[in-house]
Amino acid sequence: MSSSGASLYLDPQIRDWVLFPITLVMILVGILRHYVTILLNSPPKRQSRAAIREQRALLRSQILRATSSNSPLPPTFYKAISASLWHAFHSGKYLKDGPPKEGDAPPTPASILTNPDQMDGMMDGMKKQVVMMVPQMVIMGWINFFFQGFVAIRLPFPLTLGFKSMLQRGIETQDMDVRWVSSLSWYFLNFFGLNGVYRLILGNDNSADSSKDMANSSPFAAAGQQPMQAQDYNKLFKAEKDNLELADGLYSWACKDVELRVLRRYGKLRA
């Protein structure tokens, strides 16, 4: 195998008219895909003041609970804030649609198909998938039409036979050295290996990174994602009200006896 691989020589024009064009085209297509994705991104829609207040009230309560065991707030302030949030959650003061009226049926969460904001998010995701798939299909067709069966490059390091099917796609030979790479396999190597070049040209947060697209379009990633539904803040507020009651029992002021602790630390007071 090594002798047959050593007796194979490549025409320098293959480097100039096959190897470099494939790499250059893929770099340019990745850069173009990045800017097309930026143009297709729809601007975020502004939320109403009531919706923002609804979200921020829940966030304030969660932060208050998370710091309750070592809270920077004095007891009077902590109890006043906790009581205010508890009464607001109980009465539904911070709900976007106002407090629920007696006798009204509990509102059902809106489906993703009836929520225009989430539909726009789905459309943005579909546009990005199309921008990712269409150029790659065109490039693969271009390579298969013009460069099918070409041996493009020889790797400078030895490899095992397990890499033969990956590096020599489109070339059905059993006695060729594993280090020789076909044109189609060179395309796949560039597809996964140009991410560092894209980061140098476009920055870390770019839309040309193919690894992110493959992760998002894989069936395993799609299976792990559940269809999003609108959150029922009425239920969330009721649960948060109970959590606040539990956090009150864990409350401890971080500055309790702080003057004594400082004196003990600097040796001014015996422990």
mmCIF file of C-alpha atoms in Angstrom:
data_model
loop_
_atom_site.group_PDB
_atom_site.id
_atom_site.type_symbol
_atom_site.label_atom_id
_atom_site.label_comp_id
_atom_site.label_asym_id
_atom_site.label_seq_id
_atom_site.Cartn_x
_atom_site.Cartn_y
_atom_site.Cartn_z
ATOM 1 C CA MET A 1 0.000 0.000 0.000
ATOM 2 C CA SER A 2 2.794 2.346 0.853
ATOM 3 C CA SER A 3 4.622 1.616 -2.403
ATOM 4 C CA SER A 4 1.538 2.268 -4.528
ATOM 5 C CA GLY A 5 0.878 5.437 -2.581
ATOM 6 C CA ALA A 6 4.456 6.635 -3.104
ATOM 7 C CA SER A 7 4.302 6.007 -6.878
ATOM 8 C CA LEU A 8 1.239 8.243 -7.275
ATOM 9 C CA TYR A 9 1.997 11.812 -8.335
ATOM 10 C CA LEU A 10 -0.422 14.687 -8.657
ATOM 11 C CA ASP A 11 -0.435 17.234 -11.431
ATOM 12 C CA PRO A 12 0.275 20.705 -9.933
ATOM 13 C CA GLN A 13 -2.730 22.010 -11.844
ATOM 14 C CA ILE A 14 -4.982 19.899 -9.599
ATOM 15 C CA ARG A 15 -3.777 22.036 -6.714
ATOM 16 C CA ASP A 16 -4.480 25.248 -8.633
ATOM 17 C CA TRP A 17 -7.785 24.264 -10.273
ATOM 18 C CA VAL A 18 -9.335 21.829 -7.785
ATOM 19 C CA LEU A 19 -7.891 22.177 -4.272
ATOM 20 C CA PHE A 20 -7.686 25.962 -3.993
ATOM 21 C CA PRO A 21 -11.008 26.704 -5.775
ATOM 22 C CA ILE A 22 -12.976 24.367 -3.479
ATOM 23 C CA THR A 23 -11.444 25.947 -0.376
ATOM 24 C CA LEU A 24 -11.871 29.503 -1.659
ATOM 25 C CA VAL A 25 -15.469 28.954 -2.739
ATOM 26 C CA MET A 26 -16.388 27.491 0.637
ATOM 27 C CA ILE A 27 -14.813 30.414 2.497
ATOM 28 C CA LEU A 28 -16.629 32.944 0.315
ATOM 29 C CA VAL A 29 -19.942 31.082 0.605
ATOM 30 C CA GLY A 30 -19.573 30.973 4.405
ATOM 31 C CA ILE A 31 -18.948 34.728 4.541
ATOM 32 C CA LEU A 32 -21.898 35.360 2.219
ATOM 33 C CA ARG A 33 -24.114 33.101 4.340
ATOM 34 C CA HIS A 34 -23.144 35.065 7.447
ATOM 35 C CA TYR A 35 -24.263 38.387 5.973
ATOM 36 C CA VAL A 36 -27.414 36.915 4.391
ATOM 37 C CA THR A 37 -28.401 35.530 7.797
ATOM 38 C CA ILE A 38 -27.891 38.974 9.325
ATOM 39 C CA LEU A 39 -30.177 40.493 6.679
ATOM 40 C CA LEU A 40 -32.856 37.843 7.273
ATOM 41 C CA ASN A 41 -32.910 38.322 11.034
ATOM 42 C CA SER A 42 -36.074 40.152 11.950
ATOM 43 C CA PRO A 43 -35.755 42.876 14.599
ATOM 44 C CA PRO A 44 -37.064 41.878 18.019
ATOM 45 C CA LYS A 45 -40.591 43.047 18.713
ATOM 46 C CA ARG A 46 -41.163 45.426 21.578
ATOM 47 C CA GLN A 47 -43.143 43.998 24.447
ATOM 48 C CA SER A 48 -45.843 45.904 26.228
ATOM 49 C CA ARG A 49 -45.150 47.518 29.603
ATOM 50 C CA ALA A 50 -47.560 45.118 31.309
ATOM 51 C CA ALA A 51 -45.797 42.049 29.868
ATOM 52 C CA ILE A 52 -42.388 43.324 30.963
ATOM 53 C CA ARG A 53 -43.680 44.094 34.457
ATOM 54 C CA GLU A 54 -45.145 40.582 34.659
ATOM 55 C CA GLN A 55 -41.774 39.007 33.846
ATOM 56 C CA ARG A 56 -39.716 41.335 36.044
ATOM 57 C CA ALA A 57 -41.948 40.738 39.094
ATOM 58 C CA LEU A 58 -41.299 37.009 38.875
ATOM 59 C CA LEU A 59 -37.577 37.650 38.410
ATOM 60 C CA ARG A 60 -37.441 39.953 41.457
ATOM 61 C CA SER A 61 -39.054 37.287 43.573
ATOM 62 C CA GLN A 62 -36.620 34.625 42.360
ATOM 63 C CA ILE A 63 -33.615 36.831 43.134
ATOM 64 C CA LEU A 64 -35.027 37.615 46.564
ATOM 65 C CA ARG A 65 -35.441 33.903 47.318
ATOM 66 C CA ALA A 66 -32.014 32.955 45.962
ATOM 67 C CA THR A 67 -30.291 35.362 48.382
ATOM 68 C CA SER A 68 -32.556 34.746 51.378
ATOM 69 C CA SER A 69 -30.063 32.546 53.278
ATOM 70 C CA ASN A 70 -27.408 35.279 53.123
ATOM 71 C CA SER A 71 -29.416 38.340 52.186
ATOM 72 C CA PRO A 72 -27.837 41.810 51.966
ATOM 73 C CA LEU A 73 -31.208 43.365 52.873
ATOM 74 C CA PRO A 74 -31.962 44.224 56.514
ATOM 75 C CA PRO A 75 -34.893 42.333 58.066
ATOM 76 C CA THR A 76 -37.329 45.245 57.780
ATOM 77 C CA PHE A 77 -36.625 45.776 54.075
ATOM 78 C CA TYR A 78 -36.625 42.061 53.276
ATOM 79 C CA LYS A 79 -39.945 41.425 55.018
ATOM 80 C CA ALA A 80 -41.518 44.497 53.416
ATOM 81 C CA ILE A 81 -40.453 43.438 49.896
ATOM 82 C CA SER A 82 -41.435 39.806 50.490
ATOM 83 C CA ALA A 83 -44.851 40.784 51.844
ATOM 84 C CA SER A 84 -45.454 43.204 48.974
ATOM 85 C CA LEU A 85 -44.614 40.553 46.373
ATOM 86 C CA TRP A 86 -46.715 37.938 48.190
ATOM 87 C CA HIS A 87 -49.824 40.157 48.229
ATOM 88 C CA ALA A 88 -49.241 41.146 44.574
ATOM 89 C CA PHE A 89 -48.978 37.502 43.511
ATOM 90 C CA HIS A 90 -52.047 36.603 45.565
ATOM 91 C CA SER A 91 -54.173 39.353 44.051
ATOM 92 C CA GLY A 92 -52.805 39.051 40.512
ATOM 93 C CA LYS A 93 -51.698 42.673 40.479
ATOM 94 C CA TYR A 94 -48.768 42.059 38.130
ATOM 95 C CA LEU A 95 -50.637 39.918 35.612
ATOM 96 C CA LYS A 96 -50.517 41.269 32.092
ATOM 97 C CA ASP A 97 -54.281 40.998 31.613
ATOM 98 C CA GLY A 98 -55.103 42.207 35.106
ATOM 99 C CA PRO A 99 -56.351 40.290 38.165
ATOM 100 C CA PRO A 100 -58.640 37.364 37.317
ATOM 101 C CA LYS A 101 -62.316 37.963 38.048
ATOM 102 C CA GLU A 102 -64.419 35.650 40.159
ATOM 103 C CA GLY A 103 -66.236 33.008 38.173
ATOM 104 C CA ASP A 104 -63.962 33.292 35.139
ATOM 105 C CA ALA A 105 -62.452 30.081 33.815
ATOM 106 C CA PRO A 106 -58.644 29.908 34.085
ATOM 107 C CA PRO A 107 -57.011 30.997 30.833
ATOM 108 C CA THR A 108 -55.413 28.249 28.761
ATOM 109 C CA PRO A 109 -51.867 28.830 27.467
ATOM 110 C CA ALA A 110 -51.817 29.880 23.852
ATOM 111 C CA SER A 111 -50.456 27.375 21.358
ATOM 112 C CA ILE A 112 -47.358 28.160 19.353
ATOM 113 C CA LEU A 113 -49.452 28.137 16.173
ATOM 114 C CA THR A 114 -51.687 30.928 17.475
ATOM 115 C CA ASN A 115 -48.921 33.083 18.956
ATOM 116 C CA PRO A 116 -47.578 35.474 16.285
ATOM 117 C CA ASP A 117 -44.360 36.156 18.190
ATOM 118 C CA GLN A 118 -43.450 32.471 18.375
ATOM 119 C CA MET A 119 -44.475 31.934 14.771
ATOM 120 C CA ASP A 120 -42.019 34.639 13.763
ATOM 121 C CA GLY A 121 -39.321 32.818 15.722
ATOM 122 C CA MET A 122 -40.124 29.588 13.876
ATOM 123 C CA MET A 123 -39.961 31.359 10.536
ATOM 124 C CA ASP A 124 -36.571 32.860 11.409
ATOM 125 C CA GLY A 125 -35.287 29.389 12.249
ATOM 126 C CA MET A 126 -36.577 27.973 8.955
ATOM 127 C CA LYS A 127 -34.935 30.805 7.007
ATOM 128 C CA LYS A 128 -31.585 30.089 8.668
ATOM 129 C CA GLN A 129 -31.895 26.386 7.886
ATOM 130 C CA VAL A 130 -32.588 27.164 4.225
ATOM 131 C CA VAL A 131 -29.627 29.541 4.066
ATOM 132 C CA MET A 132 -27.461 26.770 5.533
ATOM 133 C CA MET A 133 -28.698 23.873 3.367
ATOM 134 C CA VAL A 134 -29.111 25.412 -0.088
ATOM 135 C CA PRO A 135 -25.481 26.637 -0.550
ATOM 136 C CA GLN A 136 -24.087 23.305 0.668
ATOM 137 C CA MET A 137 -26.295 21.371 -1.774
ATOM 138 C CA VAL A 138 -25.151 23.636 -4.630
ATOM 139 C CA ILE A 139 -21.480 23.222 -3.706
ATOM 140 C CA MET A 140 -21.803 19.438 -3.464
ATOM 141 C CA GLY A 141 -23.479 19.323 -6.870
ATOM 142 C CA TRP A 142 -20.751 21.552 -8.329
ATOM 143 C CA ILE A 143 -18.002 19.312 -6.927
ATOM 144 C CA ASN A 144 -19.697 16.103 -8.097
ATOM 145 C CA PHE A 145 -20.199 17.508 -11.583
ATOM 146 C CA PHE A 146 -16.765 19.045 -12.219
ATOM 147 C CA PHE A 147 -14.378 17.254 -9.848
ATOM 148 C CA GLN A 148 -15.840 13.767 -9.403
ATOM 149 C CA GLY A 149 -13.108 11.149 -8.948
ATOM 150 C CA PHE A 150 -10.294 13.706 -8.461
ATOM 151 C CA VAL A 151 -7.538 13.024 -5.953
ATOM 152 C CA ALA A 152 -6.919 16.453 -4.470
ATOM 153 C CA ILE A 153 -4.243 16.209 -1.768
ATOM 154 C CA ARG A 154 -2.038 13.819 0.201
ATOM 155 C CA LEU A 155 -1.961 14.209 3.981
ATOM 156 C CA PRO A 156 1.556 14.416 5.485
ATOM 157 C CA PHE A 157 0.864 12.011 8.370
ATOM 158 C CA PRO A 158 -0.080 8.301 8.456
ATOM 159 C CA LEU A 159 -3.621 7.127 9.148
ATOM 160 C CA THR A 160 -5.331 3.810 9.795
ATOM 161 C CA LEU A 161 -7.610 2.057 7.329
ATOM 162 C CA GLY A 162 -10.639 3.231 9.304
ATOM 163 C CA PHE A 163 -10.251 6.679 7.706
ATOM 164 C CA LYS A 164 -10.291 5.355 4.133
ATOM 165 C CA SER A 165 -14.050 5.586 3.624
ATOM 166 C CA MET A 166 -14.066 9.105 5.064
ATOM 167 C CA LEU A 167 -11.121 10.498 3.089
ATOM 168 C CA GLN A 168 -11.687 8.801 -0.269
ATOM 169 C CA ARG A 169 -15.367 9.322 -0.995
ATOM 170 C CA GLY A 170 -16.112 8.948 -4.683
ATOM 171 C CA ILE A 171 -12.983 6.863 -5.366
ATOM 172 C CA GLU A 172 -13.589 3.118 -5.274
ATOM 173 C CA THR A 173 -10.043 1.776 -4.887
ATOM 174 C CA GLN A 174 -8.785 -0.699 -2.329
ATOM 175 C CA ASP A 175 -5.013 -0.397 -2.831
ATOM 176 C CA MET A 176 -4.668 3.420 -2.578
ATOM 177 C CA ASP A 177 -2.900 4.821 0.460
ATOM 178 C CA VAL A 178 -5.256 6.167 3.112
ATOM 179 C CA ARG A 179 -3.493 9.532 3.127
ATOM 180 C CA TRP A 180 -4.804 10.477 -0.310
ATOM 181 C CA VAL A 181 -7.928 12.664 -0.121
ATOM 182 C CA SER A 182 -10.602 12.884 -2.796
ATOM 183 C CA SER A 183 -12.237 16.122 -3.875
ATOM 184 C CA LEU A 184 -15.555 15.250 -2.217
ATOM 185 C CA SER A 185 -13.835 14.343 1.044
ATOM 186 C CA TRP A 186 -11.878 17.599 0.841
ATOM 187 C CA TYR A 187 -15.223 19.374 0.754
ATOM 188 C CA PHE A 188 -16.330 17.676 3.985
ATOM 189 C CA LEU A 189 -12.995 18.424 5.662
ATOM 190 C CA ASN A 190 -13.427 22.096 4.774
ATOM 191 C CA PHE A 191 -17.049 22.035 5.886
ATOM 192 C CA PHE A 192 -16.037 21.119 9.433
ATOM 193 C CA GLY A 193 -12.528 22.600 9.479
ATOM 194 C CA LEU A 194 -13.070 26.193 8.309
ATOM 195 C CA ASN A 195 -14.781 27.313 11.519
ATOM 196 C CA GLY A 196 -11.510 28.708 12.862
ATOM 197 C CA VAL A 197 -11.053 30.747 9.666
ATOM 198 C CA TYR A 198 -14.590 32.112 9.994
ATOM 199 C CA ARG A 199 -13.900 33.121 13.594
ATOM 200 C CA LEU A 200 -10.771 34.998 12.512
ATOM 201 C CA ILE A 201 -12.610 36.817 9.716
ATOM 202 C CA LEU A 202 -16.087 37.318 11.194
ATOM 203 C CA GLY A 203 -15.562 36.959 14.949
ATOM 204 C CA ASN A 204 -16.732 34.325 17.405
ATOM 205 C CA ASP A 205 -20.445 35.028 17.066
ATOM 206 C CA ASN A 206 -20.845 34.337 13.346
ATOM 207 C CA SER A 207 -23.487 32.573 11.290
ATOM 208 C CA ALA A 208 -20.971 30.732 9.079
ATOM 209 C CA ASP A 209 -20.018 28.230 11.793
ATOM 210 C CA SER A 210 -21.256 24.927 10.397
ATOM 211 C CA SER A 211 -20.929 23.022 13.673
ATOM 212 C CA LYS A 212 -23.748 25.095 15.233
ATOM 213 C CA ASP A 213 -25.976 24.481 12.225
ATOM 214 C CA MET A 214 -25.354 20.742 12.287
ATOM 215 C CA ALA A 215 -26.097 20.610 16.011
ATOM 216 C CA ASN A 216 -29.344 22.542 15.571
ATOM 217 C CA SER A 217 -30.505 20.532 12.548
ATOM 218 C CA SER A 218 -29.679 17.069 13.908
ATOM 219 C CA PRO A 219 -32.634 14.794 14.738
ATOM 220 C CA PHE A 220 -31.349 14.332 18.290
ATOM 221 C CA ALA A 221 -31.444 18.089 18.923
ATOM 222 C CA ALA A 222 -34.894 18.353 17.404
ATOM 223 C CA ALA A 223 -36.132 15.471 19.545
ATOM 224 C CA GLY A 224 -34.947 17.189 22.701
ATOM 225 C CA GLN A 225 -36.786 20.393 21.921
ATOM 226 C CA GLN A 226 -40.422 20.506 22.954
ATOM 227 C CA PRO A 227 -42.893 22.842 21.263
ATOM 228 C CA MET A 228 -42.906 26.092 23.149
ATOM 229 C CA GLN A 229 -46.095 27.324 24.784
ATOM 230 C CA ALA A 230 -46.950 30.603 26.385
ATOM 231 C CA GLN A 231 -46.275 30.558 30.125
ATOM 232 C CA ASP A 232 -49.237 30.734 32.485
ATOM 233 C CA TYR A 233 -48.068 33.477 34.848
ATOM 234 C CA ASN A 234 -51.114 33.034 37.045
ATOM 235 C CA LYS A 235 -49.897 29.545 38.001
ATOM 236 C CA LEU A 236 -46.301 30.742 38.236
ATOM 237 C CA PHE A 237 -47.294 33.511 40.631
ATOM 238 C CA LYS A 238 -49.197 31.069 42.840
ATOM 239 C CA ALA A 239 -46.173 28.769 43.001
ATOM 240 C CA GLU A 240 -43.860 31.700 43.658
ATOM 241 C CA LYS A 241 -46.102 32.834 46.496
ATOM 242 C CA ASP A 242 -45.545 29.486 48.243
ATOM 243 C CA ASN A 243 -41.807 29.687 47.552
ATOM 244 C CA LEU A 244 -41.646 33.102 49.217
ATOM 245 C CA GLU A 245 -43.212 31.672 52.348
ATOM 246 C CA LEU A 246 -40.539 28.962 52.444
ATOM 247 C CA ALA A 247 -37.766 31.501 51.835
ATOM 248 C CA ASP A 248 -38.940 33.592 54.811
ATOM 249 C CA GLY A 249 -38.022 30.710 57.105
ATOM 250 C CA LEU A 250 -34.513 30.555 55.617
ATOM 251 C CA TYR A 251 -33.874 34.296 55.814
ATOM 252 C CA SER A 252 -30.610 35.405 57.408
ATOM 253 C CA TRP A 253 -29.135 38.903 57.235
ATOM 254 C CA ALA A 254 -25.582 38.920 55.925
ATOM 255 C CA CYS A 255 -24.637 41.910 58.125
ATOM 256 C CA LYS A 256 -25.915 40.462 61.370
ATOM 257 C CA ASP A 257 -23.361 41.161 64.156
ATOM 258 C CA VAL A 258 -20.961 42.472 61.529
ATOM 259 C CA GLU A 259 -19.247 44.836 63.980
ATOM 260 C CA LEU A 260 -18.426 41.942 66.312
ATOM 261 C CA ARG A 261 -17.076 39.867 63.456
ATOM 262 C CA VAL A 262 -14.807 42.690 62.315
ATOM 263 C CA LEU A 263 -13.440 43.201 65.810
ATOM 264 C CA ARG A 264 -12.773 39.474 66.212
ATOM 265 C CA ARG A 265 -11.032 39.285 62.860
ATOM 266 C CA TYR A 266 -8.561 42.044 63.679
ATOM 267 C CA GLY A 267 -7.949 40.815 67.217
ATOM 268 C CA LYS A 268 -9.730 43.632 69.003
ATOM 269 C CA LEU A 269 -12.170 41.254 70.650
ATOM 270 C CA ARG A 270 -11.723 37.770 71.972
ATOM 271 C CA ALA A 271 -13.573 35.002 70.219
#
